[in-house]
PDB file of C-alpha atoms and ligand atoms in Angstrom:
ATOM      1  CA  MET A 667       0.000   0.000   0.000  1.00 58.00           C
ATOM      2  CA  SER A 668       1.204   3.512  -0.581  1.00 94.00           C
ATOM      3  CA  VAL A 669       1.203   5.645   2.551  1.00 98.00           C
ATOM      4  CA  TRP A 670       1.288   9.433   2.316  1.00 98.00           C
ATOM      5  CA  ALA A 671       2.203  11.339   5.456  1.00 98.00           C
ATOM      6  CA  LEU A 672       0.591  14.774   5.769  1.00 98.00           C
ATOM      7  CA  LEU A 673       2.616  16.773   8.266  1.00 98.00           C
ATOM      8  CA  VAL A 674       0.632  19.811   9.388  1.00 98.00           C
ATOM      9  CA  ALA A 675       2.972  22.521  10.590  1.00 98.00           C
ATOM     10  CA  ALA A 676       1.149  25.759   9.798  1.00 98.00           C
ATOM     11  CA  GLY A 677       0.091  26.744  13.322  1.00 95.00           C
ATOM     12  CA  ALA A 678       1.227  30.096  14.681  1.00 92.00           C
ATOM     13  CA  GLY A 679       2.010  28.755  18.147  1.00 87.00           C
ATOM     14  CA  GLU A 680       1.168  32.004  19.891  1.00 87.00           C
ATOM     15  CA  ARG A 681       1.321  30.453  23.354  1.00 88.00           C
ATOM     16  CA  LEU A 682       5.039  29.768  22.878  1.00 90.00           C
ATOM     17  CA  GLY A 683       5.562  33.518  22.883  1.00 87.00           C
ATOM     18  CA  GLU A 684       8.178  33.467  20.100  1.00 89.00           C
ATOM     19  CA  GLU A 685       8.339  35.570  16.956  1.00 90.00           C
ATOM     20  CA  ARG A 686       8.565  32.695  14.517  1.00 94.00           C
ATOM     21  CA  PRO A 687       5.827  30.104  13.937  1.00 96.00           C
ATOM     22  CA  LYS A 688       5.868  27.051  16.191  1.00 96.00           C
ATOM     23  CA  ALA A 689       7.290  24.668  13.559  1.00 97.00           C
ATOM     24  CA  PHE A 690      10.375  26.867  13.270  1.00 97.00           C
ATOM     25  CA  VAL A 691      11.194  27.467  16.934  1.00 96.00           C
ATOM     26  CA  ARG A 692      14.447  25.821  18.008  1.00 95.00           C
ATOM     27  CA  LEU A 693      14.437  22.299  19.363  1.00 95.00           C
ATOM     28  CA  GLY A 694      18.114  21.633  19.974  1.00 92.00           C
ATOM     29  CA  ASP A 695      20.092  22.910  16.981  1.00 93.00           C
ATOM     30  CA  LEU A 696      17.287  22.675  14.428  1.00 96.00           C
ATOM     31  CA  PRO A 697      13.731  23.947  13.927  1.00 97.00           C
ATOM     32  CA  LEU A 698      11.095  21.844  15.710  1.00 98.00           C
ATOM     33  CA  LEU A 699       9.767  20.702  12.301  1.00 98.00           C
ATOM     34  CA  ALA A 700      13.046  18.856  11.628  1.00 98.00           C
ATOM     35  CA  GLU A 701      12.324  16.167  14.204  1.00 98.00           C
ATOM     36  CA  PRO A 702       8.940  14.860  12.935  1.00 98.00           C
ATOM     37  CA  LEU A 703      10.044  15.428   9.325  1.00 98.00           C
ATOM     38  CA  ARG A 704      13.148  13.274   9.748  1.00 98.00           C
ATOM     39  CA  ARG A 705      11.268  10.600  11.681  1.00 98.00           C
ATOM     40  CA  LEU A 706       8.499  10.273   9.070  1.00 98.00           C
ATOM     41  CA  ASP A 707      11.000  10.377   6.209  1.00 98.00           C
ATOM     42  CA  GLU A 708      13.036   7.572   7.813  1.00 98.00           C
ATOM     43  CA  SER A 709       9.978   5.438   8.577  1.00 98.00           C
ATOM     44  CA  GLY A 710       9.824   2.274   6.496  1.00 97.00           C
ATOM     45  CA  TRP A 711       6.002   2.605   6.547  1.00 97.00           C
ATOM     46  CA  VAL A 712       5.922   5.993   4.835  1.00 98.00           C
ATOM     47  CA  ASP A 713       6.289   6.419   1.063  1.00 98.00           C
ATOM     48  CA  ALA A 714       5.892  10.189   0.683  1.00 98.00           C
ATOM     49  CA  VAL A 715       5.534  13.281   2.871  1.00 98.00           C
ATOM     50  CA  VAL A 716       3.618  16.522   2.250  1.00 98.00           C
ATOM     51  CA  VAL A 717       4.240  19.432   4.618  1.00 98.00           C
ATOM     52  CA  ALA A 718       1.658  22.168   5.265  1.00 98.00           C
ATOM     53  CA  ALA A 719       3.815  25.167   6.169  1.00 98.00           C
ATOM     54  CA  PRO A 720       2.868  28.544   7.622  1.00 97.00           C
ATOM     55  CA  PRO A 721       2.300  31.171   4.905  1.00 97.00           C
ATOM     56  CA  GLY A 722       5.713  32.440   3.791  1.00 97.00           C
ATOM     57  CA  TRP A 723       7.542  29.422   5.259  1.00 98.00           C
ATOM     58  CA  GLU A 724       6.962  26.965   2.396  1.00 98.00           C
ATOM     59  CA  GLU A 725      10.470  27.365   1.027  1.00 98.00           C
ATOM     60  CA  PRO A 726      12.266  27.165   4.394  1.00 98.00           C
ATOM     61  CA  ALA A 727      10.391  23.880   4.940  1.00 98.00           C
ATOM     62  CA  ILE A 728      11.688  22.497   1.628  1.00 98.00           C
ATOM     63  CA  LEU A 729      15.220  23.725   2.386  1.00 98.00           C
ATOM     64  CA  LEU A 730      15.019  22.020   5.765  1.00 98.00           C
ATOM     65  CA  ALA A 731      13.971  18.762   4.072  1.00 98.00           C
ATOM     66  CA  GLU A 732      16.960  19.098   1.739  1.00 98.00           C
ATOM     67  CA  GLU A 733      19.299  19.786   4.655  1.00 98.00           C
ATOM     68  CA  LEU A 734      18.019  16.619   6.337  1.00 98.00           C
ATOM     69  CA  SER A 735      18.230  14.638   3.052  1.00 98.00           C
ATOM     70  CA  ALA A 736      14.545  13.862   3.579  1.00 98.00           C
ATOM     71  CA  THR A 737      14.002  12.562   0.063  1.00 97.00           C
ATOM     72  CA  LYS A 738      10.369  11.472   0.587  1.00 98.00           C
ATOM     73  CA  VAL A 739       9.206  15.074   0.973  1.00 98.00           C
ATOM     74  CA  VAL A 740       7.386  15.783  -2.280  1.00 97.00           C
ATOM     75  CA  ALA A 741       5.699  19.107  -1.521  1.00 98.00           C
ATOM     76  CA  SER A 742       5.459  21.980   0.912  1.00 98.00           C
ATOM     77  CA  VAL A 743       2.081  23.684   0.604  1.00 98.00           C
ATOM     78  CA  THR A 744       0.703  26.817   2.219  1.00 98.00           C
ATOM     79  CA  GLY A 745      -1.301  25.894   5.293  1.00 98.00           C
ATOM     80  CA  GLY A 746      -4.730  27.335   5.994  1.00 97.00           C
ATOM     81  CA  ALA A 747      -6.273  29.410   8.759  1.00 97.00           C
ATOM     82  CA  THR A 748      -7.211  26.295  10.723  1.00 97.00           C
ATOM     83  CA  ARG A 749      -5.658  22.875  11.158  1.00 98.00           C
ATOM     84  CA  ALA A 750      -8.433  21.321   9.074  1.00 98.00           C
ATOM     85  CA  GLU A 751      -7.760  23.745   6.225  1.00 98.00           C
ATOM     86  CA  SER A 752      -4.070  22.901   6.382  1.00 98.00           C
ATOM     87  CA  VAL A 753      -4.903  19.188   6.123  1.00 98.00           C
ATOM     88  CA  ARG A 754      -7.165  19.941   3.137  1.00 98.00           C
ATOM     89  CA  ALA A 755      -4.338  21.835   1.401  1.00 98.00           C
ATOM     90  CA  ALA A 756      -1.893  18.956   1.949  1.00 98.00           C
ATOM     91  CA  LEU A 757      -4.481  16.401   0.838  1.00 98.00           C
ATOM     92  CA  ALA A 758      -4.765  18.162  -2.517  1.00 98.00           C
ATOM     93  CA  GLU A 759      -1.160  17.097  -3.266  1.00 98.00           C
ATOM     94  CA  VAL A 760      -1.842  13.396  -2.787  1.00 98.00           C
ATOM     95  CA  PRO A 761      -2.277  11.440  -6.035  1.00 97.00           C
ATOM     96  CA  GLU A 762      -5.571   9.641  -6.730  1.00 95.00           C
ATOM     97  CA  ASP A 763      -3.995   6.173  -6.607  1.00 94.00           C
ATOM     98  CA  ALA A 764      -2.517   6.560  -3.102  1.00 96.00           C
ATOM     99  CA  LEU A 765      -4.178   4.306  -0.532  1.00 96.00           C
ATOM    100  CA  VAL A 766      -3.535   5.616   2.934  1.00 98.00           C
ATOM    101  CA  ALA A 767      -3.004   9.004   4.589  1.00 98.00           C
ATOM    102  CA  LEU A 768      -1.123   9.343   7.841  1.00 98.00           C
ATOM    103  CA  VAL A 769      -1.905  12.793   9.236  1.00 98.00           C
ATOM    104  CA  HIS A 770       0.467  14.088  11.870  1.00 98.00           C
ATOM    105  CA  ASP A 771       0.857  17.278  13.916  1.00 98.00           C
ATOM    106  CA  ALA A 772       4.362  18.711  13.564  1.00 98.00           C
ATOM    107  CA  ALA A 773       3.806  19.987  17.105  1.00 98.00           C
ATOM    108  CA  ARG A 774       4.188  16.352  18.292  1.00 98.00           C
ATOM    109  CA  PRO A 775       7.849  15.899  17.334  1.00 98.00           C
ATOM    110  CA  LEU A 776       8.528  12.483  18.895  1.00 98.00           C
ATOM    111  CA  VAL A 777       6.556  10.296  16.475  1.00 98.00           C
ATOM    112  CA  SER A 778       7.865   6.727  16.512  1.00 97.00           C
ATOM    113  CA  ASP A 779       7.725   3.858  14.045  1.00 97.00           C
ATOM    114  CA  GLU A 780       5.934   1.794  16.698  1.00 98.00           C
ATOM    115  CA  VAL A 781       2.956   4.162  16.835  1.00 98.00           C
ATOM    116  CA  VAL A 782       2.937   4.511  13.028  1.00 98.00           C
ATOM    117  CA  GLU A 783       2.713   0.729  12.741  1.00 98.00           C
ATOM    118  CA  ARG A 784      -0.029   0.602  15.405  1.00 98.00           C
ATOM    119  CA  VAL A 785      -2.252   3.066  13.513  1.00 98.00           C
ATOM    120  CA  LEU A 786      -1.656   1.558  10.062  1.00 98.00           C
ATOM    121  CA  ALA A 787      -2.249  -2.114  10.882  1.00 98.00           C
ATOM    122  CA  PRO A 788      -6.039  -1.968  11.566  1.00 98.00           C
ATOM    123  CA  LEU A 789      -6.697  -0.390   8.143  1.00 97.00           C
ATOM    124  CA  ALA A 790      -6.058  -3.844   6.667  1.00 96.00           C
ATOM    125  CA  GLU A 791      -8.844  -5.221   8.903  1.00 97.00           C
ATOM    126  CA  GLY A 792     -11.634  -3.040   7.535  1.00 95.00           C
ATOM    127  CA  TRP A 793     -11.386   0.076   9.704  1.00 98.00           C
ATOM    128  CA  ASP A 794     -11.801   3.459   7.979  1.00 98.00           C
ATOM    129  CA  GLY A 795      -9.483   5.234  10.370  1.00 98.00           C
ATOM    130  CA  VAL A 796      -7.273   4.677  13.394  1.00 98.00           C
ATOM    131  CA  VAL A 797      -6.282   7.107  16.143  1.00 98.00           C
ATOM    132  CA  PRO A 798      -3.799   6.766  19.014  1.00 98.00           C
ATOM    133  CA  GLY A 799      -5.450   7.505  22.346  1.00 98.00           C
ATOM    134  CA  LEU A 800      -4.311   7.875  25.919  1.00 97.00           C
ATOM    135  CA  PRO A 801      -6.501   7.291  28.969  1.00 95.00           C
ATOM    136  CA  LEU A 802      -7.100  10.467  30.970  1.00 95.00           C
ATOM    137  CA  ALA A 803      -5.115  10.764  34.184  1.00 91.00           C
ATOM    138  CA  ASP A 804      -7.041  13.727  35.569  1.00 93.00           C
ATOM    139  CA  THR A 805     -10.659  13.939  36.680  1.00 95.00           C
ATOM    140  CA  VAL A 806     -12.607  15.824  34.023  1.00 95.00           C
ATOM    141  CA  LYS A 807     -15.034  18.584  35.041  1.00 97.00           C
ATOM    142  CA  ARG A 808     -17.697  20.336  33.040  1.00 97.00           C
ATOM    143  CA  VAL A 809     -17.593  24.042  33.871  1.00 98.00           C
ATOM    144  CA  GLU A 810     -19.541  27.211  33.126  1.00 98.00           C
ATOM    145  CA  GLY A 811     -17.224  30.168  33.671  1.00 98.00           C
ATOM    146  CA  ASP A 812     -15.581  29.460  37.006  1.00 97.00           C
ATOM    147  CA  THR A 813     -18.329  27.187  38.290  1.00 98.00           C
ATOM    148  CA  VAL A 814     -18.032  23.409  38.203  1.00 98.00           C
ATOM    149  CA  VAL A 815     -21.355  22.044  36.946  1.00 98.00           C
ATOM    150  CA  GLY A 816     -20.496  18.387  36.692  1.00 97.00           C
ATOM    151  CA  THR A 817     -17.917  15.623  36.645  1.00 96.00           C
ATOM    152  CA  VAL A 818     -17.529  13.521  33.519  1.00 95.00           C
ATOM    153  CA  ASP A 819     -17.003   9.773  33.887  1.00 93.00           C
ATOM    154  CA  ARG A 820     -13.521   9.367  32.453  1.00 91.00           C
ATOM    155  CA  ALA A 821     -13.862   5.591  32.130  1.00 90.00           C
ATOM    156  CA  GLY A 822     -14.992   5.854  28.521  1.00 91.00           C
ATOM    157  CA  LEU A 823     -12.705   8.703  27.500  1.00 95.00           C
ATOM    158  CA  VAL A 824      -9.307   8.935  25.808  1.00 96.00           C
ATOM    159  CA  ALA A 825      -7.228  11.901  24.657  1.00 97.00           C
ATOM    160  CA  ALA A 826      -6.729  11.545  20.899  1.00 98.00           C
ATOM    161  CA  GLN A 827      -3.239  12.124  19.513  1.00 98.00           C
ATOM    162  CA  THR A 828      -1.667  11.950  16.079  1.00 98.00           C
ATOM    163  CA  PRO A 829      -0.510  10.314  13.817  1.00 98.00           C
ATOM    164  CA  GLN A 830      -4.011   9.337  12.666  1.00 98.00           C
ATOM    165  CA  ALA A 831      -4.324   6.928   9.718  1.00 98.00           C
ATOM    166  CA  PHE A 832      -7.162   6.794   7.185  1.00 98.00           C
ATOM    167  CA  LEU A 833      -8.058   5.140   3.918  1.00 98.00           C
ATOM    168  CA  LEU A 834      -7.686   7.974   1.448  1.00 97.00           C
ATOM    169  CA  PRO A 835     -11.162   7.807  -0.124  1.00 97.00           C
ATOM    170  CA  THR A 836     -12.640   8.092   3.381  1.00 97.00           C
ATOM    171  CA  LEU A 837     -10.455  11.058   4.310  1.00 98.00           C
ATOM    172  CA  ARG A 838     -11.095  12.812   0.999  1.00 98.00           C
ATOM    173  CA  ALA A 839     -14.855  12.456   1.445  1.00 97.00           C
ATOM    174  CA  ALA A 840     -14.597  13.811   4.992  1.00 97.00           C
ATOM    175  CA  TYR A 841     -12.609  16.841   3.823  1.00 98.00           C
ATOM    176  CA  ALA A 842     -14.976  17.574   0.940  1.00 96.00           C
ATOM    177  CA  GLY A 843     -17.563  18.817   3.427  1.00 92.00           C
ATOM    178  CA  ASP A 844     -17.832  21.419   6.166  1.00 94.00           C
ATOM    179  CA  LEU A 845     -14.672  21.666   8.299  1.00 97.00           C
ATOM    180  CA  ASP A 846     -16.105  23.890  11.024  1.00 95.00           C
ATOM    181  CA  GLY A 847     -14.905  23.118  14.522  1.00 94.00           C
ATOM    182  CA  ALA A 848     -12.826  20.061  13.564  1.00 96.00           C
ATOM    183  CA  THR A 849      -9.773  19.830  15.801  1.00 95.00           C
ATOM    184  CA  ASP A 850      -8.685  16.484  14.378  1.00 97.00           C
ATOM    185  CA  CYS A 851      -9.276  14.437  11.215  1.00 98.00           C
ATOM    186  CA  SER A 852     -11.055  11.615  12.967  1.00 98.00           C
ATOM    187  CA  SER A 853     -13.947  13.845  14.048  1.00 98.00           C
ATOM    188  CA  LEU A 854     -14.762  14.585  10.379  1.00 98.00           C
ATOM    189  CA  VAL A 855     -14.582  10.892   9.464  1.00 98.00           C
ATOM    190  CA  GLU A 856     -16.745   9.966  12.487  1.00 97.00           C
ATOM    191  CA  ALA A 857     -19.335  12.587  11.485  1.00 96.00           C
ATOM    192  CA  ARG A 858     -19.798  10.795   8.155  1.00 96.00           C
ATOM    193  CA  GLY A 859     -20.317   7.430   9.847  1.00 96.00           C
ATOM    194  CA  GLY A 860     -16.752   6.179   9.398  1.00 97.00           C
ATOM    195  CA  ARG A 861     -15.550   3.387  11.681  1.00 98.00           C
ATOM    196  CA  VAL A 862     -12.537   4.622  13.608  1.00 98.00           C
ATOM    197  CA  LYS A 863     -10.466   2.392  15.863  1.00 98.00           C
ATOM    198  CA  VAL A 864      -8.483   3.619  18.859  1.00 98.00           C
ATOM    199  CA  VAL A 865      -5.079   2.071  19.592  1.00 98.00           C
ATOM    200  CA  ALA A 866      -2.605   2.787  22.367  1.00 98.00           C
ATOM    201  CA  GLY A 867      -1.126   6.267  22.171  1.00 98.00           C
ATOM    202  CA  ASP A 868       2.286   7.323  23.421  1.00 98.00           C
ATOM    203  CA  PRO A 869       2.919   9.797  26.277  1.00 96.00           C
ATOM    204  CA  ARG A 870       5.972  11.067  24.345  1.00 97.00           C
ATOM    205  CA  LEU A 871       3.595  12.336  21.633  1.00 97.00           C
ATOM    206  CA  VAL A 872       2.889  15.379  23.788  1.00 96.00           C
ATOM    207  CA  LYS A 873       1.775  18.366  21.718  1.00 96.00           C
ATOM    208  CA  VAL A 874       4.200  21.266  22.133  1.00 96.00           C
ATOM    209  CA  THR A 875       2.096  24.257  23.170  1.00 95.00           C
ATOM    210  CA  THR A 876       4.136  26.072  25.821  1.00 95.00           C
ATOM    211  CA  GLN A 877       7.844  26.619  26.536  1.00 94.00           C
ATOM    212  CA  ALA A 878       7.555  23.961  29.264  1.00 96.00           C
ATOM    213  CA  ASP A 879       6.394  21.408  26.647  1.00 96.00           C
ATOM    214  CA  LEU A 880       9.326  22.388  24.430  1.00 95.00           C
ATOM    215  CA  GLU A 881      11.765  21.870  27.304  1.00 96.00           C
ATOM    216  CA  LEU A 882      10.173  18.505  28.117  1.00 96.00           C
ATOM    217  CA  VAL A 883      10.513  17.268  24.530  1.00 97.00           C
ATOM    218  CA  ALA A 884      14.109  18.581  24.379  1.00 96.00           C
ATOM    219  CA  SER A 885      14.923  16.667  27.563  1.00 96.00           C
ATOM    220  CA  TRP A 886      13.499  13.429  26.070  1.00 94.00           C
ATOM    221  CA  LEU A 887      15.632  13.917  22.958  1.00 90.00           C
TER     222      LEU A 887
HETATM  223  O1  LIG B 336      -3.297  24.521  16.936  1.00 92.20           O
HETATM  224  P1  LIG B 336      -3.238  23.073  17.234  1.00 92.20           P
HETATM  225  O2  LIG B 336      -2.578  22.779  18.531  1.00 92.20           O
HETATM  226  O3  LIG B 336      -4.505  22.334  17.045  1.00 92.20           O
HETATM  227  O4  LIG B 336      -2.232  22.519  16.126  1.00 92.20           O
HETATM  228  C1  LIG B 336      -2.051  21.147  15.869  1.00 92.20           C
HETATM  229  C2  LIG B 336      -1.196  21.009  14.629  1.00 92.20           C
HETATM  230  O5  LIG B 336      -1.885  21.597  13.536  1.00 92.20           O
HETATM  231  C3  LIG B 336       0.166  21.713  14.731  1.00 92.20           C
HETATM  232  O6  LIG B 336       1.177  20.882  14.226  1.00 92.20           O
HETATM  233  C4  LIG B 336      -0.037  22.960  13.902  1.00 92.20           C
HETATM  234  O7  LIG B 336       1.130  23.402  13.252  1.00 92.20           O
HETATM  235  C5  LIG B 336      -1.058  22.511  12.871  1.00 92.20           C
HETATM  236  N1  LIG B 336      -1.859  23.633  12.367  1.00 92.20           N
HETATM  237  C6  LIG B 336      -1.838  23.906  10.993  1.00 92.20           C
HETATM  238  N2  LIG B 336      -2.543  24.973  10.513  1.00 92.20           N
HETATM  239  C7  LIG B 336      -3.244  25.772  11.337  1.00 92.20           C
HETATM  240  C8  LIG B 336      -3.300  25.493  12.724  1.00 92.20           C
HETATM  241  C9  LIG B 336      -2.592  24.409  13.220  1.00 92.20           C
HETATM  242  O8  LIG B 336      -1.167  23.202  10.233  1.00 92.20           O
HETATM  243  N3  LIG B 336      -3.889  26.803  10.832  1.00 92.20           N
END
């Protein structure tokens, strides 16, 4: 099967408090984007990579791929105003005969081959999509302003991570419609009745949002 990785990296990352977009803040000696880009490029499961870059950063993303000798990177497209729009832009680069899309947040740099394999395998068993999920450690409250109005039973809940894997016709159909409010790809596939499996996530797939997250990921590297 041909697997296309869509690496969405077009977020501004305002909560990091840096001038450059999140994908280009330093993680060690290189931009943050280098880590997931290199890992996906080196993965034996991945055939091609499309990057959705922040507007104006398309060329730096390609130059970074060249610097890393990431030869599977076939395109760097301009990301959209939302994550879903960035995924849609990357999806437009994927050829019709490709079978599987692996959509990954660049903000989760420590993607491993183990989790890639875990999300790809169930697609051969008839699932439309597969997401990595982690059980919630904290008690979850429903709130209105500063008032707690309820406690949610966390037994049936997981936090969904990326990479998320989908059969391409399913993902294309999901992205042909309304993207409003979609914070991940799976939610759009679910909304169209797609069968999505959850597999074990990985605590190291933390999404870099704050400087503390960046320091944590740097320490794990
Ligand atoms: O903003 P959020 O935390 O949901 O971002 C998740 C991922 O989506 C990040 O890797 C970010 O770069 C990407 N993103 C994007 N285009 C946007 C917003 C977020 O590619 N407009």
